[in-house]
XYZ file of C-alpha atoms in Angstrom:
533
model
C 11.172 6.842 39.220
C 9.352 5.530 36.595
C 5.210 6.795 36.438
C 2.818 4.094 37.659
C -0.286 3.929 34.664
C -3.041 1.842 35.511
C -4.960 0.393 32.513
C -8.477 -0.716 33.195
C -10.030 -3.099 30.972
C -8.344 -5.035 28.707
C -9.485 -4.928 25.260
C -7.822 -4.172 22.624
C -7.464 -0.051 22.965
C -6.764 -0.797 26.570
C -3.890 -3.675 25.749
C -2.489 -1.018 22.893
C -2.594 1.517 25.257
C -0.720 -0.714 28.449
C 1.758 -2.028 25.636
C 2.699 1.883 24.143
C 2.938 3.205 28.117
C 5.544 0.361 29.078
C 7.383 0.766 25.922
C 7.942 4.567 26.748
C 9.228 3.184 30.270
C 6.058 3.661 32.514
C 5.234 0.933 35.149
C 1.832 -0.272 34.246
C -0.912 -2.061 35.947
C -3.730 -4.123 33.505
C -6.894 -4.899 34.962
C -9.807 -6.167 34.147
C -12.733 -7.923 35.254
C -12.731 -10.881 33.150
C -11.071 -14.214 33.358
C -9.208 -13.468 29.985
C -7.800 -10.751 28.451
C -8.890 -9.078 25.220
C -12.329 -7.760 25.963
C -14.133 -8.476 22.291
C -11.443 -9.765 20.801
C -12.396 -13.645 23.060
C -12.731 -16.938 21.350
C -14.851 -19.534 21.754
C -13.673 -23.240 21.593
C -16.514 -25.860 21.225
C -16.093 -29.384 20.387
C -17.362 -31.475 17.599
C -19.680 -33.725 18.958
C -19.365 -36.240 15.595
C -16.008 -36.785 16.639
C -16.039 -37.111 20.450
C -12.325 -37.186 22.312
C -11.161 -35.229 19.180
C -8.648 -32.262 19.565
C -10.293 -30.677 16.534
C -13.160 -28.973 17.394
C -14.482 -25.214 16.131
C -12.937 -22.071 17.043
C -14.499 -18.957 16.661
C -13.196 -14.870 17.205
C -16.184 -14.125 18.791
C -15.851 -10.070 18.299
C -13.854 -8.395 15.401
C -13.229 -10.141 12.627
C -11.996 -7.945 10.047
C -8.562 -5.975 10.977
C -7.504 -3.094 8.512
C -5.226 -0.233 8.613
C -1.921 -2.505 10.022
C 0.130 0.428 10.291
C -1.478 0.926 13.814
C -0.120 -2.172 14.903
C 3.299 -2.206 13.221
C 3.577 1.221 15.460
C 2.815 0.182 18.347
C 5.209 -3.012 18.285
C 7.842 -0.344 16.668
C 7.615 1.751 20.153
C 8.861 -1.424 22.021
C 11.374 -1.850 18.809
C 9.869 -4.831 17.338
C 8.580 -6.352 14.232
C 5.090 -6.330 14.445
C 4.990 -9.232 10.898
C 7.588 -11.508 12.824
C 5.938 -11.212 15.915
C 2.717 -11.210 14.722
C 2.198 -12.174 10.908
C -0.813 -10.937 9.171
C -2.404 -12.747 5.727
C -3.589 -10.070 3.210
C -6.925 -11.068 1.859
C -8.065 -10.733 -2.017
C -11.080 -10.575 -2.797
C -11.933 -8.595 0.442
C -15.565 -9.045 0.904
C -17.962 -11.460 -1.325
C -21.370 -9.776 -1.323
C -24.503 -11.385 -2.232
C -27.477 -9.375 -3.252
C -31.231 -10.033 -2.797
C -32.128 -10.719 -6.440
C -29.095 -13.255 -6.476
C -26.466 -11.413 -8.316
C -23.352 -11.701 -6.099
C -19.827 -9.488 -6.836
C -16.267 -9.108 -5.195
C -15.266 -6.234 -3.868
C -11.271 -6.046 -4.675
C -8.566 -4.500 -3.204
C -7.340 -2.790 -6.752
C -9.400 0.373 -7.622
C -9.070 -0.074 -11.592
C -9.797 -3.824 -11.512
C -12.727 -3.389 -8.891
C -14.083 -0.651 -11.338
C -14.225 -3.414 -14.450
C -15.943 -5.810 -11.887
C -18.426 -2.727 -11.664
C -18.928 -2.253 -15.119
C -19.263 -5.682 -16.094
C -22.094 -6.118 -12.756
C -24.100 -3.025 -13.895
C -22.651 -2.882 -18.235
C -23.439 0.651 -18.902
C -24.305 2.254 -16.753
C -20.994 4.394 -15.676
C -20.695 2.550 -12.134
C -16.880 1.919 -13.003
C -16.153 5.682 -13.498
C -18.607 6.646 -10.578
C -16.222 4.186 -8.171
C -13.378 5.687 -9.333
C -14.323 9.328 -8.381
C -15.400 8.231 -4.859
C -12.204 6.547 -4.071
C -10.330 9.883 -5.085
C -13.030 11.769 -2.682
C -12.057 8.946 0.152
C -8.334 9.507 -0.620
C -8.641 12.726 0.075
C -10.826 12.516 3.184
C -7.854 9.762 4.305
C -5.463 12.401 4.134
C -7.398 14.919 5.985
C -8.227 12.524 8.545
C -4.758 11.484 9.075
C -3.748 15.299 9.683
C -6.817 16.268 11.580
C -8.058 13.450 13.254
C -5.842 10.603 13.843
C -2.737 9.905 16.628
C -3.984 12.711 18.489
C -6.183 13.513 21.305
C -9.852 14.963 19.734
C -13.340 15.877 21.421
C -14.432 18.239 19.185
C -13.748 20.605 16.507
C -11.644 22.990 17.868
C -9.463 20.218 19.555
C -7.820 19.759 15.865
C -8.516 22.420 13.547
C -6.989 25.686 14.407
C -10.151 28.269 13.904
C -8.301 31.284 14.148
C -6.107 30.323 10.940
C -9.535 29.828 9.617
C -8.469 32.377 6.614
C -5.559 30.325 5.563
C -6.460 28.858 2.221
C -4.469 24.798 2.595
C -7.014 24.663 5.715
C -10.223 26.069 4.208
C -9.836 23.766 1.126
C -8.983 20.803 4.154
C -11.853 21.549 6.072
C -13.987 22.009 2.815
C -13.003 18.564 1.816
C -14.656 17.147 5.001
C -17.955 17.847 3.297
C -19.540 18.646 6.283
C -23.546 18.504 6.026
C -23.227 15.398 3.583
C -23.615 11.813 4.718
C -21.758 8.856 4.145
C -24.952 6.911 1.963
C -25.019 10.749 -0.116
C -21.504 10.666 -1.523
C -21.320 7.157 -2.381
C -24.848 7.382 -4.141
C -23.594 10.835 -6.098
C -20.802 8.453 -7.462
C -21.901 5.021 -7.728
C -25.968 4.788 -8.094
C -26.422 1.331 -8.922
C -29.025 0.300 -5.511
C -26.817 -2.790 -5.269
C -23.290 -1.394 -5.284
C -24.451 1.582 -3.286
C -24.908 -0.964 -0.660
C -21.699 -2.634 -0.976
C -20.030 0.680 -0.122
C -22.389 1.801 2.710
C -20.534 -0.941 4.927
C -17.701 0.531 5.258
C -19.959 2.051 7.964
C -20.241 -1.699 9.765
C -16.524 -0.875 11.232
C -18.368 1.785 13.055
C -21.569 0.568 13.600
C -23.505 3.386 12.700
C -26.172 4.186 9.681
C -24.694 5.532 6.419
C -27.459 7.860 5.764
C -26.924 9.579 8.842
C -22.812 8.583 9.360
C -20.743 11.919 8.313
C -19.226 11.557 5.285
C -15.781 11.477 6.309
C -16.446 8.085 7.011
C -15.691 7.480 3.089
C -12.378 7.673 3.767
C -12.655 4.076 4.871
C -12.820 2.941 1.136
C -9.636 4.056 0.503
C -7.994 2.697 3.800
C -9.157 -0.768 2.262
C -8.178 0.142 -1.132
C -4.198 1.338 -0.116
C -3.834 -0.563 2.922
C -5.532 -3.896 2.715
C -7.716 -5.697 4.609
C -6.120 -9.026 6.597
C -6.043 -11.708 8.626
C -4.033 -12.157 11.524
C -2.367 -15.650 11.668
C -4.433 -17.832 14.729
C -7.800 -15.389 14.438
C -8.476 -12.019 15.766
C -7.351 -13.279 19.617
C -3.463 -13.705 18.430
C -4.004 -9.673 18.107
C -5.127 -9.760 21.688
C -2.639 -12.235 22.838
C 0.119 -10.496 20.985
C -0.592 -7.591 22.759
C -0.470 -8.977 26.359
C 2.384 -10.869 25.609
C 4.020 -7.747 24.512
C 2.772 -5.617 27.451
C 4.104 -8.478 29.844
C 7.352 -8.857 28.519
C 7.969 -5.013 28.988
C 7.275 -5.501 32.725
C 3.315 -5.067 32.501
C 1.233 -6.411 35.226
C -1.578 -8.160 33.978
C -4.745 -9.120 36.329
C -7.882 -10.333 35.101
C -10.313 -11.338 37.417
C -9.824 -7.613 39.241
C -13.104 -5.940 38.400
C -12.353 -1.800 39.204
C -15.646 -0.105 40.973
C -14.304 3.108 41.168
C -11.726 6.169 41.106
C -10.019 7.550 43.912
C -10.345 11.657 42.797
C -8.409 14.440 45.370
C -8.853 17.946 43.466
C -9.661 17.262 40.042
C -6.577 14.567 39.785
C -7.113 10.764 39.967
C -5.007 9.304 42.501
C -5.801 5.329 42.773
C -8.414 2.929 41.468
C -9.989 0.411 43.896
C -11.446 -2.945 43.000
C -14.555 -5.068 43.841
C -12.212 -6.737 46.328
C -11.761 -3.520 48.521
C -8.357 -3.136 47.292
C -6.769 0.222 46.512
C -4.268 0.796 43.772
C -2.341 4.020 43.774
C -1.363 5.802 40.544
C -0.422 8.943 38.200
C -2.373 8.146 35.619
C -5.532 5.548 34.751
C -6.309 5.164 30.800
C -10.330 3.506 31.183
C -10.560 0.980 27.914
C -14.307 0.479 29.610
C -17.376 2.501 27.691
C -16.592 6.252 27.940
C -20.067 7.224 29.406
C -20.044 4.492 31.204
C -16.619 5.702 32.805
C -17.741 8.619 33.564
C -21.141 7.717 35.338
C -19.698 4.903 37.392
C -16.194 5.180 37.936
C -15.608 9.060 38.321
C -19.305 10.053 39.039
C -20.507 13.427 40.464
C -20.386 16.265 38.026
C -18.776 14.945 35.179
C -20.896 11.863 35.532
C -24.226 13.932 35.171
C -22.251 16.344 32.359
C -21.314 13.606 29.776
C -24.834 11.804 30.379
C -26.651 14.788 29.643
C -24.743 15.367 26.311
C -26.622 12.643 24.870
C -24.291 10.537 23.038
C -26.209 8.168 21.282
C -24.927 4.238 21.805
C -23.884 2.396 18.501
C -25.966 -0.780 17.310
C -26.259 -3.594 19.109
C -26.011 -7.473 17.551
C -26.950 -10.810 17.401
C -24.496 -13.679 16.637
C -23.834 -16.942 16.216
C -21.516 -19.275 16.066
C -22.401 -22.039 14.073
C -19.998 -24.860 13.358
C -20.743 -26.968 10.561
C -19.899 -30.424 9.108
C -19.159 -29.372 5.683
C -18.440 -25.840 4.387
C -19.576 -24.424 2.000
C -16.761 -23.599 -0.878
C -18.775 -20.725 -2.230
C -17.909 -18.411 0.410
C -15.319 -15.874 0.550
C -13.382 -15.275 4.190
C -15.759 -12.181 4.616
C -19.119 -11.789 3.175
C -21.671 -9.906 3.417
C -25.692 -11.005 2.334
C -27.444 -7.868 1.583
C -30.993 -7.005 2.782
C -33.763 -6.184 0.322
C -33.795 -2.757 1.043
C -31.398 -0.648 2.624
C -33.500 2.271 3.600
C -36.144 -0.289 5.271
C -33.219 -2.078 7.093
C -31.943 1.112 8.561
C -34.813 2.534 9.799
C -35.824 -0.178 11.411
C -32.579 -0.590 13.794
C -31.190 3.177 14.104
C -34.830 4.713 14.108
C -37.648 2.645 15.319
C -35.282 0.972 16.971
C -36.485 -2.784 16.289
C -34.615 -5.605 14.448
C -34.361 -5.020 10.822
C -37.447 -7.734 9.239
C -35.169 -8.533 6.293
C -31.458 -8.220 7.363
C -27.855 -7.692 6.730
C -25.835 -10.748 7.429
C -21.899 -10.539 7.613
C -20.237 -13.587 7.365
C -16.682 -14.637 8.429
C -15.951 -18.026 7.065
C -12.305 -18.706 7.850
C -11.511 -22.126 7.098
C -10.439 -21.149 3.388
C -7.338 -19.052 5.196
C -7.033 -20.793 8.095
C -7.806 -24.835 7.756
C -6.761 -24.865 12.063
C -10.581 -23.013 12.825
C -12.668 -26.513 12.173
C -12.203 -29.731 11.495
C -11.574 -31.424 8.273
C -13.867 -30.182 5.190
C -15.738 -28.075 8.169
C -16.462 -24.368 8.942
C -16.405 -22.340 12.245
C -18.716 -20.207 10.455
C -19.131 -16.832 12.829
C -22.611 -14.558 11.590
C -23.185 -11.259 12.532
C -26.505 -9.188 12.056
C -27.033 -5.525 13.609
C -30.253 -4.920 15.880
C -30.704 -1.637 17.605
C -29.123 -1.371 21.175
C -31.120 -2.469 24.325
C -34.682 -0.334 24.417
C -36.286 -0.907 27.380
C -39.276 -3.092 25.965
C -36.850 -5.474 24.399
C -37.146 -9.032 25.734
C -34.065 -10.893 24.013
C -35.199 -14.723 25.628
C -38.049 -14.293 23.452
C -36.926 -12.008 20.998
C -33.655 -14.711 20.019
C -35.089 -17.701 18.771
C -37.274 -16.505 16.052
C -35.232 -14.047 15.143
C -32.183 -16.769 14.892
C -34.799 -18.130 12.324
C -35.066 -15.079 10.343
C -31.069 -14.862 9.711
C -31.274 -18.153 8.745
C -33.693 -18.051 6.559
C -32.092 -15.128 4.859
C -28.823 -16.969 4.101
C -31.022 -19.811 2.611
C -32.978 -17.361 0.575
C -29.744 -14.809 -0.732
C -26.651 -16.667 -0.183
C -27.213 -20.124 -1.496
C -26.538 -21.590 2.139
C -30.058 -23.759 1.613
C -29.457 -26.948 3.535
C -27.580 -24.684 6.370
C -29.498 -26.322 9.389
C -28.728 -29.836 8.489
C -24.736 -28.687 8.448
C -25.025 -26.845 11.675
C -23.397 -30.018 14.221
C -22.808 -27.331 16.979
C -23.937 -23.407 17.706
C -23.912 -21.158 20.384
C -24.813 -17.393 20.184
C -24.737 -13.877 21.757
C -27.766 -11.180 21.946
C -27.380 -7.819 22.747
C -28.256 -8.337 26.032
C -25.169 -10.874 26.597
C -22.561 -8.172 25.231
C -24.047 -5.810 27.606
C -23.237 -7.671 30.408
C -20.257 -9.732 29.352
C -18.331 -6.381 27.877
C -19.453 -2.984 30.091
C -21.065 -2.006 27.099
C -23.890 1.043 27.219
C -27.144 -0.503 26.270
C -25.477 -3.292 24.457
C -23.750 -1.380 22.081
C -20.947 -3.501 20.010
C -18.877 -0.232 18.244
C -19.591 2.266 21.625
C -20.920 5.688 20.156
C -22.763 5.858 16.946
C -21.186 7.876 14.391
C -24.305 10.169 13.873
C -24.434 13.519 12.603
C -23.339 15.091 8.816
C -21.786 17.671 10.639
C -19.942 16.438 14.392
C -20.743 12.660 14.170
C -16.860 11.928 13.993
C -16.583 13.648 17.177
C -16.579 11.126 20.346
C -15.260 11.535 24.210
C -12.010 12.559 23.884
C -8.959 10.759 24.960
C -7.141 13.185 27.508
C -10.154 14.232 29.800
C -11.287 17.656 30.428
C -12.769 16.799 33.361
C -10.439 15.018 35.657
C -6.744 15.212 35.649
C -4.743 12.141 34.895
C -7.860 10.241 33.434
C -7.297 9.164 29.827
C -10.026 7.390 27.276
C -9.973 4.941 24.672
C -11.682 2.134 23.135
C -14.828 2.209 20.782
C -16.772 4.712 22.859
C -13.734 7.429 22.525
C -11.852 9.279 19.535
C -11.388 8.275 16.889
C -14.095 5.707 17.571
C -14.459 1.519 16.942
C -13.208 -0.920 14.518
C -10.142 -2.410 15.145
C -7.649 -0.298 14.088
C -9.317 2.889 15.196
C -9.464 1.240 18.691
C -5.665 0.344 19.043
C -5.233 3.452 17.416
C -7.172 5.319 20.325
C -5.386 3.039 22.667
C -2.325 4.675 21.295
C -3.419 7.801 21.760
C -4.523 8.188 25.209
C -0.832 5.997 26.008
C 1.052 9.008 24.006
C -1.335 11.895 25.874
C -0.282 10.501 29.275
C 3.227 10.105 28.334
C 3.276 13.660 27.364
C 1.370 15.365 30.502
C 4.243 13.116 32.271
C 7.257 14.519 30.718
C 7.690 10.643 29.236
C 10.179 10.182 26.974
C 7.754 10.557 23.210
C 7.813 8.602 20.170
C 10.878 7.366 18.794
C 11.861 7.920 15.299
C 11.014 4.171 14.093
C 7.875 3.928 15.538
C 6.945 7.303 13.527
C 8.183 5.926 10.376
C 6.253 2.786 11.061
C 3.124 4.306 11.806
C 2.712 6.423 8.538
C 0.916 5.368 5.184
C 2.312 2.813 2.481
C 2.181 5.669 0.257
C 3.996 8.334 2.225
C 6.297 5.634 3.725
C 6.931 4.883 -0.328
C 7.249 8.366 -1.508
C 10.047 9.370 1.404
C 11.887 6.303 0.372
C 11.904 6.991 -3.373
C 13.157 10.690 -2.351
């Protein structure tokens, strides 16, 4: 008889997850306490009010935007023996971010190492910042490759979870675990390769997957420069939902019950082992296994509670940032923007302080822009933009008061893309807007403290390290999402999804990967060099 898994929350580490465990035969149960299903990865419809009874109005992701690393995906379609581009196709995007700087000057950043290295040079002439950008993505190559044997499709809490100490003497490990250049952060490797203030900064947000600051970030976060630079970054055709939606749809058609609107309040624990999940509505759902997509901590201090509650409070994870952001559809876009931008603060140092350690909004910040219409002409009407801007604040702090705190602070974003991005007559294009503060994604998502990517990645020695996904502390209670290993972004949360789904199978004597779903889940570059052999 086939395991029953239930699944609760729905975004997209739990839907990876619920898809992965039905695929490897498992009956599973999806719930969540929305009324859709996808968590972040929602969208927002509005209408254009200059064109009233029009079917053409603005559509907005309104949570990730920016989906690397595919292979994650392509795996978890190959478990249920599907084609993850014909089921769901994915548009890979060149330039891959457009970055404008605060004295004006504005550069690509490319998927192509050696041409993104000429693009350097000719931005900073002389100054070696080509060179320097060559050297870090061979550093981030090599953290890639340590990450993918250490760290990644497996079940990790800490240290000793993946590296084996007592072969601690054996040279190809000491030269792996020497690579991880632990005790260096993620802002001190790029800035011992690529100096230039402005170009530093370009790099540093690779560390906006993860929501955390680069000069405290470990620096194995580098190896996100070369997951860009081998892998791509895209866009999946309809938005970031169709990822969502392609994920249900999958999870359904492999038998998956799917229940939104079923909010869970708690675990049903009988020696160590969870037994059933029961629901706002007083029902109770029996089970062998229950993978939590909701906030790890949170997990543990409301759903499981007593003793491993108080533990995994007390070890004082530290919540990611927060956000603002809106979602600001305009009459006429503007042609200068790439599908992802990013306008750069004035100072880097300044911004992060001011959000990771005094814990206020940044004065002058970092706005990322997703600006779809020039891939996708469905997202607005007609010459318009669902234009979607996102700037970091610290999570909640007790003294913050966001219904005062929003509306000049709305004004200071926009004031910045007047000012650095050459978006000057931006308020007379906005026709419709609505937004989302920190609070709001604490209460709409289960978040702690309003934190968008879960944990913060803090610490130049164990900041990789989150919950892991197989719990120590109660039997049969798996993790994933942002707030658990390997941590947030997209693909690291599908990934963890996967994770937890392939943990349970295992405890359960499930049936394991198949051989096409390993083959589809390994790098374009391995994948290459096993078919040339």
């Amino acid at each position: 008889m086939a395991s029953h898994i239930v699944v609760v929350g729905s975004g997209l580490g739990g839907l990876a997850a619920a898809a992965t465990a039905a695929a490897r035969g498992h009956r599973v149960t999806v719930l969540d306490k929305n009324p859709w299903l996808g968590g972040k990865a929602a969208v927002l419809n509005l209408p254009d009010p200059e064109r009233p009874g029009s079917n053409q109005g603005f559509r907005f992701d309104m949570g990730p935007t920016i989906l690397t690393v595919p292979r994650v995906l392509r795996r978890i379609y190959a478990e249920a023996g599907k084609d993850q581009q014909q089921e769901l196709p994915l548009i890979r995007l060149d330039p891959q971010w457009r970055c404008f700087f605060d004295d004006n000057t504005r550069i690509d950043l490319l998927e192509n190492v050696e041409a993104m290295a000429r693009a350097m040079d000719q931005f900073a002439p002389g100054s070696g910042q080509g060179e320097g950008y060559r050297r870090f993505q061979q550093v981030a190559e090599k953290l890639h490759e340590v990450s993918e044997k250490f760290f990644f499709w497996k079940p990790v809490e800490g240290i000793t979870d993946t590296i084996d100490m007592k072969a601690n003497f054996n040279p190809d490990t000491m030269r792996d675990v020497m690579a991880l250049r632990m005790g260096k952060t993620v802002a001190k490797v790029i800035r011992g390769h690529v100096p230039d203030a402005r170009l530093a900064q370009m790099l540093d947000h690779f560390c906006q997957y993860v929501g955390s600051n680069p000069y405290m970030a470990p620096a194995v976060l580098c190896s996100i420069g070369d997951m860009q630079a081998t892998e791509g970054v895209w866009y999946p055709v309809g938005g970031t939902r169709a990822v969502a939606e392609g994920l249900a749809k999958l999870t359904a058609e492999l038998g998956g019950d799917l229940r939104p609107n079923t909010e869970v309040t708690g675990f049903e624990i009988e020696k160590g082992a969870v037994r059933a999940v029961r629901t706002a509505s007083g029902e109770r759902i029996a089970c062998d296994a229950v993978i939590s997509n909701m906030d790890a901590i949170r997990t543990y201090k409301e759903l499981v509670g007593g003793d491993p509650g108080r533990k995994y409070a007390r070890k004082g994870y530290e919540p990611a940032c927060s956000g603002v952001v809106l979602y600001l559809g305009l009459r006429k876009r503007y042609e200068h923007l790439a599908h992802h931008c990013f306008v750069f603060s004035r100072d880097a140092e300044e911004e992060f302080d001011a959000i990771y350690k005094r814990g206020e909004p940044a004065p002058d910040p970092t706005a990322y822009l997703a600006a779809p219409s020039c891939s996708d002409d469905t997202v607005a009407p007609e010459g318009g933009e669902a234009l979607y801007v996102l700037v970091h604040t610290p999570y909640l702090r007790p003294h913050h008061d966001w219904s005062k705190m929003f509306a000049p602070y709305r004004q200071v974003i926009l004031d910045k893309l007047k000012r650095t991005a050459g978006m000057e007559d931006i308020e007379e294009r906005i026709v419709v807007e609505q937004a989302l503060t920190p609070v709001d994604i604490h209460e709409r998502y289960k978040v702690l403290n309003g934190a968008i990517y879960g944990l913060a990645s803090h610490g130049a020695f164990t900041g990789a390290f989150k919950p892991g996904n197989r719990s120590k502390a109660v039997k049969g209670l798996y993790l994933c999402g942002g707030a658990a290993h390997p941590g947030p972004g997209m693909p690291m949360v599908m990934m963890s999804g996967w994770i937890a789904a392939d943990a349970m199978d295992q405890d359960l004597g499930g049936r394991g990967m198949g051989k096409e779903a390993d083959w589809a889940g390994q790098r374009d570059a391995v994948r290459a060099r096993m078919a040339a052999e």
